[in-house]
Tab-separated table of C-alpha atoms in Angstrom:
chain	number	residue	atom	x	y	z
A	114	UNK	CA	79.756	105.396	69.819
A	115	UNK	CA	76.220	106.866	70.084
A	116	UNK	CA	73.538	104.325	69.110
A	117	UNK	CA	70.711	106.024	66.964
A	118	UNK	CA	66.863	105.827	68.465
A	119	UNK	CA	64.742	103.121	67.840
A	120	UNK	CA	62.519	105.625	66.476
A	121	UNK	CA	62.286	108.859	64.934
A	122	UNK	CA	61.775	111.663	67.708
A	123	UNK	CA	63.460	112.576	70.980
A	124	UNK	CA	62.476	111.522	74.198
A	125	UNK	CA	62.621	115.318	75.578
A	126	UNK	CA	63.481	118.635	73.921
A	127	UNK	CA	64.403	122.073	75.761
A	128	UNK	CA	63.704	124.883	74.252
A	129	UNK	CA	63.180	128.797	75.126
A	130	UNK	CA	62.618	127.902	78.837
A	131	UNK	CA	59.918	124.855	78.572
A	132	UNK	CA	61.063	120.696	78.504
A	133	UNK	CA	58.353	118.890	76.134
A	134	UNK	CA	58.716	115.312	75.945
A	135	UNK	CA	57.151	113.125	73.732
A	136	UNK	CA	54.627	110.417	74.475
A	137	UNK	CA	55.050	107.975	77.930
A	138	UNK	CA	53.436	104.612	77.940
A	139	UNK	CA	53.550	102.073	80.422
A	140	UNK	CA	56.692	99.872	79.961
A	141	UNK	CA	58.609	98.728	82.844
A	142	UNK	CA	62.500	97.954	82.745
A	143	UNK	CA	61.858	94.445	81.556
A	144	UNK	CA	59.749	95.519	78.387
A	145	UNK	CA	56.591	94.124	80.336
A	146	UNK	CA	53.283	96.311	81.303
A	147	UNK	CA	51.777	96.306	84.535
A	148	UNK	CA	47.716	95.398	84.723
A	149	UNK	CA	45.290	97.838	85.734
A	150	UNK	CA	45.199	102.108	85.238
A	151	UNK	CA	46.531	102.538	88.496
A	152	UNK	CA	49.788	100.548	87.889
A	153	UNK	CA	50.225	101.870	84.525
A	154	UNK	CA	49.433	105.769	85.750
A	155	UNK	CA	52.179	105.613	88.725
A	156	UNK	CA	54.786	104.116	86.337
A	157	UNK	CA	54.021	106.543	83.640
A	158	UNK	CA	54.049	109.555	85.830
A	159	UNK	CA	57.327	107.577	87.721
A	160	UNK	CA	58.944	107.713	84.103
A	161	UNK	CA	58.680	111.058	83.258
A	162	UNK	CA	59.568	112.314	86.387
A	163	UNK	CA	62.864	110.191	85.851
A	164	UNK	CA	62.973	112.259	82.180
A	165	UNK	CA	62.378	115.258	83.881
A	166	UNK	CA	64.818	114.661	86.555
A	167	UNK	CA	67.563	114.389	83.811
A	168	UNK	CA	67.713	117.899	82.889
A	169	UNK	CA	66.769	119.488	86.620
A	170	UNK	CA	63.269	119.085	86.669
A	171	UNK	CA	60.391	117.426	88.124
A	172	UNK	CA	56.688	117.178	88.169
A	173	UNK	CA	56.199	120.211	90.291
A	174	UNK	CA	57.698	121.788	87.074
A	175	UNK	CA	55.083	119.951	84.366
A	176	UNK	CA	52.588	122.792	83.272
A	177	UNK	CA	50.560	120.675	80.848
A	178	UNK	CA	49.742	117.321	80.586
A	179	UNK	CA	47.667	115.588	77.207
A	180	UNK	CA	46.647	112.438	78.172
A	181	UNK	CA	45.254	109.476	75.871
A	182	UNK	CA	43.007	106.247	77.495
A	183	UNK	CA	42.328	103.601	75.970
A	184	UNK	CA	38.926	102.715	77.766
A	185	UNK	CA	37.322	106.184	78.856
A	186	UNK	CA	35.499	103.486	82.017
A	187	UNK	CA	39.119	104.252	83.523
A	188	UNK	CA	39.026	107.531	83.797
A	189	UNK	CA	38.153	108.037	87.635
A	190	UNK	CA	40.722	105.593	88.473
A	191	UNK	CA	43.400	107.105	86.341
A	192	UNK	CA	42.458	110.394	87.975
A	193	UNK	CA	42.670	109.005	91.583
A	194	UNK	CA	46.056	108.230	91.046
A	195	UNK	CA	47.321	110.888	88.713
A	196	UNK	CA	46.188	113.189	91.638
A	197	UNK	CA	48.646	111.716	94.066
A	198	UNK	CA	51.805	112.866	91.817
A	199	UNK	CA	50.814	116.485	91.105
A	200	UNK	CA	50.602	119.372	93.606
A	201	UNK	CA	48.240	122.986	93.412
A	202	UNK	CA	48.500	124.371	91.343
A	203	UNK	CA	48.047	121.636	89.153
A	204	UNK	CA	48.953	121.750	85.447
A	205	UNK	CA	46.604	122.103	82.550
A	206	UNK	CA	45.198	118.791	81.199
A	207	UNK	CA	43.867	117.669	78.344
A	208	UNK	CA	42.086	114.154	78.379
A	209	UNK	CA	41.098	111.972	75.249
A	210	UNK	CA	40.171	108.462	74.354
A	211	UNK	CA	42.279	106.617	71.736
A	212	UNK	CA	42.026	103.261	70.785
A	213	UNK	CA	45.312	102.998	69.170
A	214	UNK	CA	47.668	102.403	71.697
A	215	UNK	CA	50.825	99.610	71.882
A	216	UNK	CA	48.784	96.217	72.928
A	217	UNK	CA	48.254	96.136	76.647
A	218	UNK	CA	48.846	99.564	77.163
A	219	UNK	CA	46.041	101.143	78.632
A	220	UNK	CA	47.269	104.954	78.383
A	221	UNK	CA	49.527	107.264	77.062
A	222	UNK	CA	51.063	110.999	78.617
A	223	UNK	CA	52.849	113.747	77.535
A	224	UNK	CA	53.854	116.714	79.108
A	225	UNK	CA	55.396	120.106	78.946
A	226	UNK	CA	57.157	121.594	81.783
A	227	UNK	CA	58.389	124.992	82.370
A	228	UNK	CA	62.070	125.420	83.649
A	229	UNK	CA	62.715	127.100	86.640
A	230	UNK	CA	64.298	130.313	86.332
């Protein structure tokens, strides 16, 4: 038997060639979130290339990213290591800060990726 979602959206949706999946925030296995951008970037970006990776895919793939920070003073670190999991020609991005994240969550991603043909 299927269980339902916690909540009401998918976690990734195909459609007419492109993979969009929703929101990725910082949770490890255990429920817990790392400290610091850094940690939280590389196991956000970690996750949804595990999504990704599901249905054929991978971050080579994502065309464009929306990210939300919580603290805009991260931004250089976030992009020091968001930079190490992307390759040229790097995908679209669209950066924000928004306060209203889960507690101890310092970002959140989404991205849409384009499937090969």
């Amino acid at each position: 038997m299927t269980q339902a979602p916690a909540l009401p959206f998918s976690k990734i949706r195909l459609a007419r060639g492109l993979a969009f999946l929703s929101g990725e925030m910082p949770f490890s296995e255990d429920g817990s979130i790392p400290d610091g951008i850094a940690a939280q970037t590389a196991l956000v970006l970690q996750r949804i290339g595990a999504t990704l990776g599901a249905v054929g895919l991978g971050l080579d793939d994502v065309v464009q990213v929306a990210v939300h920070l919580v603290d805009g003073a991260d931004f250089a670190a976030f992009n020091a290591e968001y930079r190490k999991h992307f390759n040229d020609p790097l995908p679209v991005r669209t950066t924000v800060v928004a306060s209203l994240l889960a507690p101890g969550a310092r970002l959140e991603v989404t991205v849409t990726a384009a499937q090969r043909d």
